[in-house]
Tab-separated table of C-alpha atoms and ligand atoms in Angstrom:
chain	number	residue	atom	x	y	z
R	1	MET	CA	0.000	0.000	0.000
R	2	THR	CA	1.473	3.335	-0.971
R	3	GLN	CA	0.306	6.431	0.847
R	4	SER	CA	1.244	9.923	-0.166
R	5	ASN	CA	3.403	12.113	2.022
R	6	VAL	CA	1.694	14.550	4.369
R	7	PHE	CA	3.419	17.814	5.242
R	8	VAL	CA	2.800	20.136	8.165
R	9	THR	CA	1.123	22.658	5.911
R	10	GLN	CA	0.016	23.154	2.344
R	11	PRO	CA	-1.036	26.511	0.919
R	12	PHE	CA	-4.640	27.072	-0.049
R	13	LEU	CA	-4.815	27.810	-3.793
R	14	PRO	CA	-8.010	29.046	-5.452
R	15	SER	CA	-8.568	27.743	-8.993
R	16	LEU	CA	-6.622	29.311	-11.854
R	17	ASP	CA	-9.933	30.178	-13.523
R	18	GLU	CA	-10.820	32.293	-10.518
R	19	PHE	CA	-7.523	34.149	-10.686
R	20	GLN	CA	-7.676	34.797	-14.443
R	21	PRO	CA	-9.855	37.952	-14.320
R	22	TYR	CA	-7.521	39.517	-11.753
R	23	LEU	CA	-4.551	38.949	-14.037
R	24	GLU	CA	-6.443	40.361	-17.000
R	25	GLU	CA	-7.131	43.511	-15.015
R	26	ILE	CA	-3.436	43.925	-14.196
R	27	TRP	CA	-2.503	43.384	-17.867
R	28	ALA	CA	-5.085	45.975	-18.890
R	29	ASN	CA	-3.967	48.518	-16.247
R	30	LYS	CA	-0.267	48.003	-16.894
R	31	ILE	CA	0.328	48.989	-13.269
R	32	LEU	CA	2.537	46.316	-11.725
R	33	THR	CA	3.504	47.786	-8.344
R	34	ASN	CA	3.956	51.047	-6.354
R	35	GLY	CA	0.602	51.168	-4.603
R	36	GLY	CA	-1.552	50.263	-7.612
R	37	PRO	CA	-5.294	49.563	-7.566
R	38	PHE	CA	-5.085	45.994	-6.202
R	39	HIS	CA	-2.699	47.155	-3.480
R	40	GLN	CA	-5.210	49.834	-2.446
R	41	ARG	CA	-8.134	47.428	-2.589
R	42	LEU	CA	-6.345	44.797	-0.497
R	43	GLU	CA	-5.387	47.339	2.179
R	44	ALA	CA	-9.003	48.486	2.442
R	45	ALA	CA	-10.357	44.929	2.417
R	46	LEU	CA	-7.931	43.843	5.161
R	47	CYS	CA	-8.852	46.805	7.382
R	48	GLU	CA	-12.461	45.717	7.141
R	49	TYR	CA	-11.854	41.956	7.453
R	50	LEU	CA	-9.433	42.253	10.371
R	51	GLY	CA	-11.233	45.082	12.165
R	52	VAL	CA	-8.209	47.398	12.253
R	53	PRO	CA	-7.873	51.080	11.292
R	54	ASN	CA	-4.767	51.039	9.049
R	55	VAL	CA	-2.888	48.357	7.101
R	56	ALA	CA	0.355	48.978	5.176
R	57	LEU	CA	1.208	46.079	2.838
R	58	PHE	CA	4.755	44.743	2.490
R	59	SER	CA	6.700	42.377	0.242
R	60	ASN	CA	7.268	40.081	3.252
R	61	GLY	CA	6.912	39.976	7.016
R	62	THR	CA	10.604	40.324	7.810
R	63	LEU	CA	10.971	43.645	5.970
R	64	ALA	CA	7.754	44.746	7.679
R	65	LEU	CA	9.326	43.984	11.095
R	66	ILE	CA	12.507	45.926	10.227
R	67	THR	CA	10.462	48.851	8.887
R	68	ALA	CA	8.267	48.814	12.006
R	69	LEU	CA	11.421	49.266	14.106
R	70	GLN	CA	12.634	52.060	11.834
R	71	SER	CA	9.285	53.844	11.866
R	72	LEU	CA	9.442	54.136	15.665
R	73	ARG	CA	13.194	54.903	15.622
R	74	ILE	CA	13.890	52.057	18.037
R	75	THR	CA	17.430	52.085	19.466
R	76	GLY	CA	19.415	49.949	21.916
R	77	GLU	CA	17.952	46.811	23.468
R	78	VAL	CA	14.631	45.188	22.642
R	79	LEU	CA	13.048	42.499	24.814
R	80	THR	CA	11.824	39.540	22.793
R	81	THR	CA	11.083	35.821	22.945
R	82	PRO	CA	13.508	33.031	22.040
R	83	TYR	CA	10.546	30.776	21.193
R	84	SER	CA	9.726	31.983	17.678
R	85	PHE	CA	10.806	31.870	14.071
R	86	VAL	CA	14.305	33.252	13.669
R	87	ALA	CA	13.106	36.345	11.734
R	88	THR	CA	11.878	37.887	15.011
R	89	ALA	CA	15.412	38.334	16.384
R	90	HIS	CA	17.003	38.775	12.941
R	91	SER	CA	14.842	41.849	12.304
R	92	LEU	CA	16.277	43.407	15.479
R	93	THR	CA	19.823	42.611	14.382
R	94	TRP	CA	19.253	44.065	10.890
R	95	HIS	CA	17.960	47.256	12.479
R	96	GLY	CA	20.997	47.504	14.762
R	97	ASN	CA	19.164	46.571	17.964
R	98	ARG	CA	20.301	44.012	20.490
R	99	PRO	CA	17.756	41.293	21.252
R	100	VAL	CA	17.313	40.489	24.940
R	101	PHE	CA	15.588	37.141	25.417
R	102	VAL	CA	12.838	36.769	28.012
R	103	ASP	CA	11.467	33.346	28.991
R	104	VAL	CA	7.948	32.242	28.072
R	105	ASP	CA	4.844	31.238	29.999
R	106	PRO	CA	4.540	27.447	30.406
R	107	VAL	CA	0.900	27.338	29.268
R	108	THR	CA	0.782	29.724	26.297
R	109	LEU	CA	4.503	29.637	25.351
R	110	ASN	CA	4.240	33.404	24.847
R	111	MET	CA	6.567	35.925	26.546
R	112	ASP	CA	5.997	35.702	30.308
R	113	PRO	CA	5.096	39.227	31.508
R	114	SER	CA	6.259	38.413	35.038
R	115	ARG	CA	9.802	38.048	33.676
R	116	VAL	CA	9.897	41.244	31.652
R	117	GLU	CA	10.767	43.805	34.318
R	118	ALA	CA	13.920	41.983	35.431
R	119	ALA	CA	15.250	42.198	31.851
R	120	ILE	CA	14.814	45.967	31.479
R	121	THR	CA	18.006	48.074	31.515
R	122	PRO	CA	18.624	51.789	30.800
R	123	GLN	CA	19.253	50.752	27.150
R	124	THR	CA	15.842	49.079	26.732
R	125	THR	CA	13.522	50.970	24.403
R	126	ALA	CA	10.966	48.424	23.212
R	127	ILE	CA	9.350	44.999	23.573
R	128	MET	CA	8.797	42.656	20.612
R	129	PRO	CA	6.571	39.774	21.757
R	130	VAL	CA	5.094	37.108	19.455
R	131	HIS	CA	1.508	35.805	19.506
R	132	CYS	CA	2.900	32.304	19.183
R	133	TYR	CA	0.697	29.877	17.182
R	134	GLY	CA	-1.888	32.689	17.079
R	135	ASN	CA	-2.506	32.526	20.833
R	136	PRO	CA	-2.717	36.129	22.070
R	137	CYS	CA	-0.022	37.373	24.428
R	138	ASP	CA	-1.048	38.804	27.794
R	139	VAL	CA	-1.453	42.156	26.048
R	140	ASP	CA	-2.732	44.049	29.087
R	141	ALA	CA	0.155	43.013	31.336
R	142	ILE	CA	2.705	43.801	28.617
R	143	GLN	CA	1.168	47.221	27.953
R	144	ALA	CA	1.141	48.049	31.675
R	145	ILE	CA	4.885	47.388	31.893
R	146	ALA	CA	5.549	49.309	28.668
R	147	ASP	CA	3.633	52.296	30.029
R	148	ARG	CA	5.487	52.199	33.336
R	149	TYR	CA	8.936	52.152	31.678
R	150	ASN	CA	8.053	54.217	28.599
R	151	LEU	CA	8.764	51.377	26.155
R	152	ARG	CA	7.267	50.846	22.702
R	153	VAL	CA	5.544	47.555	21.888
R	154	ILE	CA	5.812	45.972	18.438
R	155	TYR	CA	3.984	42.655	18.148
R	156	ASP	CA	5.307	40.046	15.759
R	157	ALA	CA	1.786	38.943	14.807
R	158	ALA	CA	2.910	36.688	11.937
R	159	HIS	CA	0.727	33.862	13.349
R	160	ALA	CA	-2.226	35.995	14.415
R	161	PHE	CA	-4.083	36.803	11.197
R	162	GLY	CA	-7.766	37.240	12.058
R	163	VAL	CA	-7.381	36.357	15.745
R	164	GLN	CA	-9.821	38.107	18.075
R	165	CYS	CA	-9.292	38.473	21.809
R	166	HIS	CA	-11.613	39.828	24.519
R	167	CYS	CA	-11.770	43.295	22.949
R	168	GLY	CA	-11.717	42.684	19.194
R	169	SER	CA	-8.731	42.144	16.933
R	170	VAL	CA	-5.554	41.244	18.795
R	171	LEU	CA	-3.758	43.302	16.126
R	172	ASN	CA	-4.970	46.538	17.729
R	173	HIS	CA	-2.679	46.067	20.736
R	174	GLY	CA	0.739	47.636	21.142
R	175	ASP	CA	2.127	50.450	19.001
R	176	LEU	CA	2.362	48.306	15.876
R	177	SER	CA	1.543	44.724	14.825
R	178	VAL	CA	3.321	42.958	11.997
R	179	LEU	CA	1.771	40.223	9.847
R	180	SER	CA	3.326	37.716	7.452
R	181	PHE	CA	1.527	36.464	4.349
R	182	HIS	CA	4.182	33.897	3.466
R	183	ALA	CA	2.990	30.794	1.614
R	184	THR	CA	3.020	28.743	4.829
R	185	LYS	CA	0.737	31.105	6.743
R	186	VAL	CA	-3.049	30.922	7.229
R	187	PHE	CA	-3.593	33.787	4.769
R	188	ASN	CA	-0.981	34.034	2.037
R	189	THR	CA	-0.005	36.212	-0.914
R	190	PHE	CA	2.848	33.848	-1.985
R	191	GLU	CA	5.229	36.235	-0.183
R	192	GLY	CA	3.914	39.241	1.695
R	193	GLY	CA	3.325	40.982	4.974
R	194	ALA	CA	1.817	44.051	6.573
R	195	ILE	CA	2.053	46.524	9.424
R	196	VAL	CA	-1.096	47.406	11.349
R	197	CYS	CA	-1.015	50.845	12.978
R	198	HIS	CA	-3.373	53.141	14.858
R	199	ASP	CA	-3.251	56.439	12.980
R	200	PRO	CA	-2.957	57.656	9.379
R	201	LYS	CA	0.169	59.694	10.111
R	202	THR	CA	2.069	56.606	11.215
R	203	LYS	CA	0.816	54.767	8.130
R	204	GLN	CA	2.073	57.592	5.937
R	205	ARG	CA	5.524	57.369	7.524
R	206	ILE	CA	5.550	53.575	7.083
R	207	ASP	CA	4.391	53.894	3.452
R	208	ARG	CA	7.279	56.259	2.751
R	209	LEU	CA	9.823	54.026	4.460
R	210	LYS	CA	8.810	50.988	2.385
R	211	ASN	CA	9.366	53.038	-0.803
R	212	PHE	CA	12.938	54.347	-0.256
R	213	GLY	CA	11.657	57.284	1.834
R	214	PHE	CA	10.097	59.024	-1.166
R	215	VAL	CA	7.467	61.695	-0.481
R	216	ASP	CA	7.161	62.881	-4.079
R	217	GLU	CA	9.211	62.710	-7.271
R	218	VAL	CA	12.076	64.770	-5.906
R	219	THR	CA	11.817	64.528	-2.121
R	220	VAL	CA	13.326	61.771	0.042
R	221	VAL	CA	12.866	62.199	3.797
R	222	ALA	CA	14.367	59.013	5.257
R	223	PRO	CA	16.758	56.185	4.337
R	224	GLY	CA	13.902	53.866	3.418
R	225	ILE	CA	13.981	50.430	1.832
R	226	ASN	CA	12.195	48.733	-1.048
R	227	ALA	CA	9.552	46.565	0.626
R	228	LYS	CA	6.519	47.181	-1.565
R	229	MET	CA	3.982	44.479	-2.380
R	230	SER	CA	3.407	43.947	-6.120
R	231	GLU	CA	0.009	43.985	-7.817
R	232	ILE	CA	0.130	40.234	-8.519
R	233	ASN	CA	0.569	39.461	-4.831
R	234	ALA	CA	-2.103	41.973	-3.815
R	235	ALA	CA	-4.589	40.580	-6.359
R	236	PHE	CA	-3.952	37.048	-5.124
R	237	GLY	CA	-4.540	38.240	-1.554
R	238	LEU	CA	-7.839	39.809	-2.502
R	239	LEU	CA	-8.992	36.507	-4.010
R	240	GLN	CA	-7.657	34.476	-1.073
R	241	LEU	CA	-9.575	36.712	1.346
R	242	LYS	CA	-12.856	35.613	-0.266
R	243	HIS	CA	-12.033	32.028	0.686
R	244	MET	CA	-11.181	32.716	4.336
R	245	PRO	CA	-14.508	31.469	5.767
R	246	GLU	CA	-14.077	27.995	4.218
R	247	ILE	CA	-10.341	27.947	5.069
R	248	LEU	CA	-11.046	28.723	8.735
R	249	SER	CA	-13.926	26.300	9.063
R	250	ARG	CA	-11.817	23.418	7.656
R	251	ARG	CA	-8.944	24.322	9.974
R	252	GLY	CA	-11.328	24.519	12.932
R	253	ALA	CA	-12.711	21.048	12.162
R	254	ILE	CA	-9.199	19.553	11.948
R	255	ASP	CA	-8.247	21.213	15.243
R	256	ALA	CA	-11.338	19.739	16.934
R	257	ALA	CA	-10.677	16.256	15.481
R	258	TYR	CA	-7.098	16.283	16.834
R	259	ARG	CA	-8.275	17.344	20.289
R	260	GLU	CA	-10.795	14.506	20.314
R	261	GLY	CA	-8.468	11.900	18.796
R	262	LEU	CA	-5.516	12.704	21.048
R	263	ALA	CA	-7.491	13.100	24.277
R	264	GLY	CA	-6.398	10.862	27.117
R	265	ILE	CA	-3.057	9.756	25.638
R	266	GLU	CA	-0.592	9.723	28.496
R	267	GLY	CA	2.244	12.213	27.894
R	268	ILE	CA	0.640	14.018	24.938
R	269	ARG	CA	-0.509	17.560	25.742
R	270	CYS	CA	-2.335	19.764	23.253
R	271	LEU	CA	-1.808	23.485	23.702
R	272	PRO	CA	-4.969	25.311	24.713
R	273	THR	CA	-6.322	27.975	22.386
R	274	SER	CA	-6.366	30.368	25.298
R	275	GLY	CA	-7.933	33.770	25.668
R	276	GLN	CA	-9.373	33.967	22.161
R	277	LYS	CA	-12.841	34.699	20.962
R	278	LEU	CA	-11.840	33.709	17.445
R	279	SER	CA	-8.901	31.440	16.666
R	280	ASN	CA	-7.298	30.954	13.240
R	281	HIS	CA	-6.093	27.367	13.886
R	282	ALA	CA	-2.803	28.279	12.248
R	283	TYR	CA	-0.834	25.489	13.921
R	284	PHE	CA	-1.532	22.348	15.918
R	285	PRO	CA	1.308	22.038	18.441
R	286	ILE	CA	1.523	19.128	20.873
R	287	LEU	CA	3.996	18.640	23.719
R	288	VAL	CA	5.526	15.167	24.071
R	289	GLU	CA	6.016	14.805	27.809
R	290	PRO	CA	7.866	12.237	29.931
R	291	GLY	CA	4.813	9.936	30.343
R	292	TYR	CA	4.832	9.127	26.606
R	293	PRO	CA	6.736	5.999	25.444
R	294	LEU	CA	8.876	7.970	22.949
R	295	ASP	CA	10.615	11.293	23.294
R	296	ARG	CA	9.753	14.108	20.896
R	297	ASP	CA	12.397	13.213	18.346
R	298	GLY	CA	11.327	9.574	18.541
R	299	LEU	CA	7.748	10.505	17.682
R	300	TYR	CA	8.933	12.907	14.974
R	301	GLN	CA	10.915	10.044	13.393
R	302	ARG	CA	8.088	7.544	13.735
R	303	LEU	CA	5.722	9.887	11.880
R	304	LYS	CA	8.395	10.594	9.261
R	305	ASP	CA	8.933	6.860	8.684
R	306	HIS	CA	5.253	6.737	7.716
R	307	GLY	CA	5.408	9.742	5.388
R	308	ILE	CA	4.053	12.277	7.912
R	309	PHE	CA	6.332	15.317	8.019
R	310	SER	CA	5.585	17.130	11.266
R	311	ARG	CA	7.777	20.083	12.264
R	312	ARG	CA	9.604	20.979	15.465
R	313	TYR	CA	8.385	24.574	15.730
R	314	PHE	CA	10.192	26.063	17.597
R	315	TYR	CA	13.389	24.083	17.854
R	316	PRO	CA	16.177	25.098	18.125
R	317	LEU	CA	15.414	28.191	20.182
R	318	ILE	CA	16.504	31.399	18.443
R	319	SER	CA	18.826	32.006	21.400
R	320	ASP	CA	20.686	28.766	20.585
R	321	PHE	CA	21.696	29.853	17.061
R	322	PRO	CA	25.392	30.781	16.789
R	323	MET	CA	24.843	34.522	16.249
R	324	TYR	CA	22.814	34.831	19.483
R	325	ARG	CA	24.077	32.178	21.889
R	326	GLY	CA	26.843	34.385	23.274
R	327	LEU	CA	24.374	36.943	24.640
R	328	PRO	CA	23.921	36.850	28.432
R	329	SER	CA	20.135	36.564	28.003
R	330	ALA	CA	20.575	33.559	25.655
R	331	GLN	CA	21.854	31.261	28.409
R	332	ARG	CA	19.561	28.270	28.897
R	333	SER	CA	19.491	28.951	32.652
R	334	ASN	CA	17.681	32.213	31.783
R	335	LEU	CA	15.183	30.405	29.558
R	336	PRO	CA	14.205	27.124	31.251
R	337	VAL	CA	10.556	27.120	30.131
R	338	ALA	CA	11.356	27.897	26.495
R	339	ALA	CA	14.148	25.309	26.502
R	340	ALA	CA	11.825	22.571	27.804
R	341	ALA	CA	9.142	23.455	25.241
R	342	ALA	CA	11.658	23.447	22.377
R	343	ASP	CA	12.660	19.903	23.346
R	344	ARG	CA	9.069	18.643	23.542
R	345	VAL	CA	7.047	20.410	20.873
R	346	LEU	CA	5.812	18.965	17.605
R	347	CYS	CA	3.498	20.741	15.160
R	348	LEU	CA	1.117	18.338	13.429
R	349	PRO	CA	-0.241	18.722	9.875
R	350	ILE	CA	-3.108	21.215	9.645
R	351	TYR	CA	-4.346	22.761	6.394
R	352	PRO	CA	-7.667	22.914	4.533
R	353	ALA	CA	-6.926	20.055	2.103
R	354	LEU	CA	-5.812	17.593	4.810
R	355	THR	CA	-8.103	14.578	4.406
R	356	ALA	CA	-9.864	12.897	7.313
R	357	GLU	CA	-8.050	9.639	6.420
R	358	ASP	CA	-4.641	11.255	6.610
R	359	GLN	CA	-5.515	12.957	9.881
R	360	GLN	CA	-6.678	9.643	11.342
R	361	ARG	CA	-3.363	8.078	10.239
R	362	VAL	CA	-1.512	10.763	12.203
R	363	ILE	CA	-3.679	10.195	15.276
R	364	ALA	CA	-3.342	6.399	15.049
R	365	LEU	CA	0.459	6.644	14.775
R	366	ILE	CA	0.613	8.821	17.892
R	367	ARG	CA	-1.797	6.512	19.762
R	368	GLY	CA	0.007	3.343	18.774
R	369	ALA	CA	3.574	4.338	19.473
M	1	LIG	C1	6.759	33.693	9.102
M	1	LIG	C2	7.254	34.464	10.269
M	1	LIG	C3	8.006	35.648	10.116
M	1	LIG	C4	8.594	36.088	8.804
M	1	LIG	O1	7.712	36.372	7.832
M	1	LIG	P1	8.171	36.339	6.285
M	1	LIG	O2	6.941	36.854	5.586
M	1	LIG	O3	8.472	34.916	5.952
M	1	LIG	O4	9.332	37.241	6.136
M	1	LIG	C5	8.326	36.381	11.251
M	1	LIG	N1	7.961	35.967	12.476
M	1	LIG	C6	7.279	34.831	12.675
M	1	LIG	C7	6.886	34.456	14.062
M	1	LIG	C8	6.918	34.029	11.582
M	1	LIG	O5	6.268	32.879	11.793
C-alpha cells in the first residue's frame, strides 16, 4: 500500500480560472507595483476583514518587522522571545538593535510578563513579543509594563491573522503589529506581509519608508527600503480573502478532530487555544512529555517513517543559534521554560486540504507508538 506524504502545511490555492480575471485587469492597467489599484483594494479589504484602522502592505513579514522598528526609531535593546521563528530576532539585528531574550509562559509559550521587568536596563527601548501559534499574548500586562517604563511595543503577529481576543482584533494592541503572508501562513499572498497601525500619520511614515523614503518625485525624507507588495501578490490576496470562511472552518474542524483523537493519551498535551474569541487554527502544536513511550524526536521520526512530516516549531530556540548564543540573556538557565518546550514540541499537519483519512493516520500513529 502506498500512501502519499503529508506535510505540516500546504497553501490554499483558489482555482486558476478564478484568478484569471484579476490577471487580466493587471494586464489591462499596466500597473505592476507602487501602490496600484489591487494594493489599495487589499489594504481596504484587510482593514475591514481584520477590524483594524490602518494596514500597510509589504513584500514580506521580515521587511515589515525591520520597517516597524525604523518607523518608531527604536534604538538599543529590545526584549523579545527566544521561542519563535528566527526572523523575530534577525529583524532586530538588521535594524541595529540588540535582542534580549525573556522566557515564556509554560501554558501559552508566549513571553511571560512576570519576567519582563527583570530584563529591562537603561538601554531598553521596546518589547517585541510574538503571539505564538496565534494565541494572544497577555497584552494588558505587557502594555502596563511598557507604560510604566516608557517602552514601545511591536507585536510580531505573523501567526495571528484574524485572531480576536476579549476586545476585538488582537492586532490593535501595542504600538504596531506585523503580519506575514508567506505561503506557509493561514492567509498568504505567496510572499507578503503588513504593518497594522493606529493612525494615518504613522501609516504615511511607514508607506514612505517601504518606498525608499520618497514623499514625491524629488523629495526623500528618510533612508527607506524597497519593501513594496506587487500587484500580482495583492490581487492574489484579494482573491484568497474571499475564501477565508471555508479555510477557517476546515482548519477549525481539523483542530477539533485532533483534540478529540488525542485526548487521554498519556504524555501528549495539546496546547490550549487560550484567551481567544476567534482562533485561526494556524498550527496544531503538541507537547511530548515524559509519560509518553517515545521522546519528541522519537515521535517525529516515527511519523516521518510513515510519510508524515511534522515540524519541530520552535526548535532550536533562536537564542541557541550561533549569532545569538553568546548573549547573556541567551543562556539556557535564563530560559528554562522555552528550553523545555523546544525539546518537547511537535506541530502536526493542519491545512484545509488535509483529508480525514490522513488525519486519522496521524492520530493512530501517535496513539500506537
Ligand atoms: C513567518 C514568520 C516571520 C517572517 O515572515 P516572512 O513573511 O516569511 O518574512 C516572522 N515571524 C514569525 C513568528 C513568523 O512565523
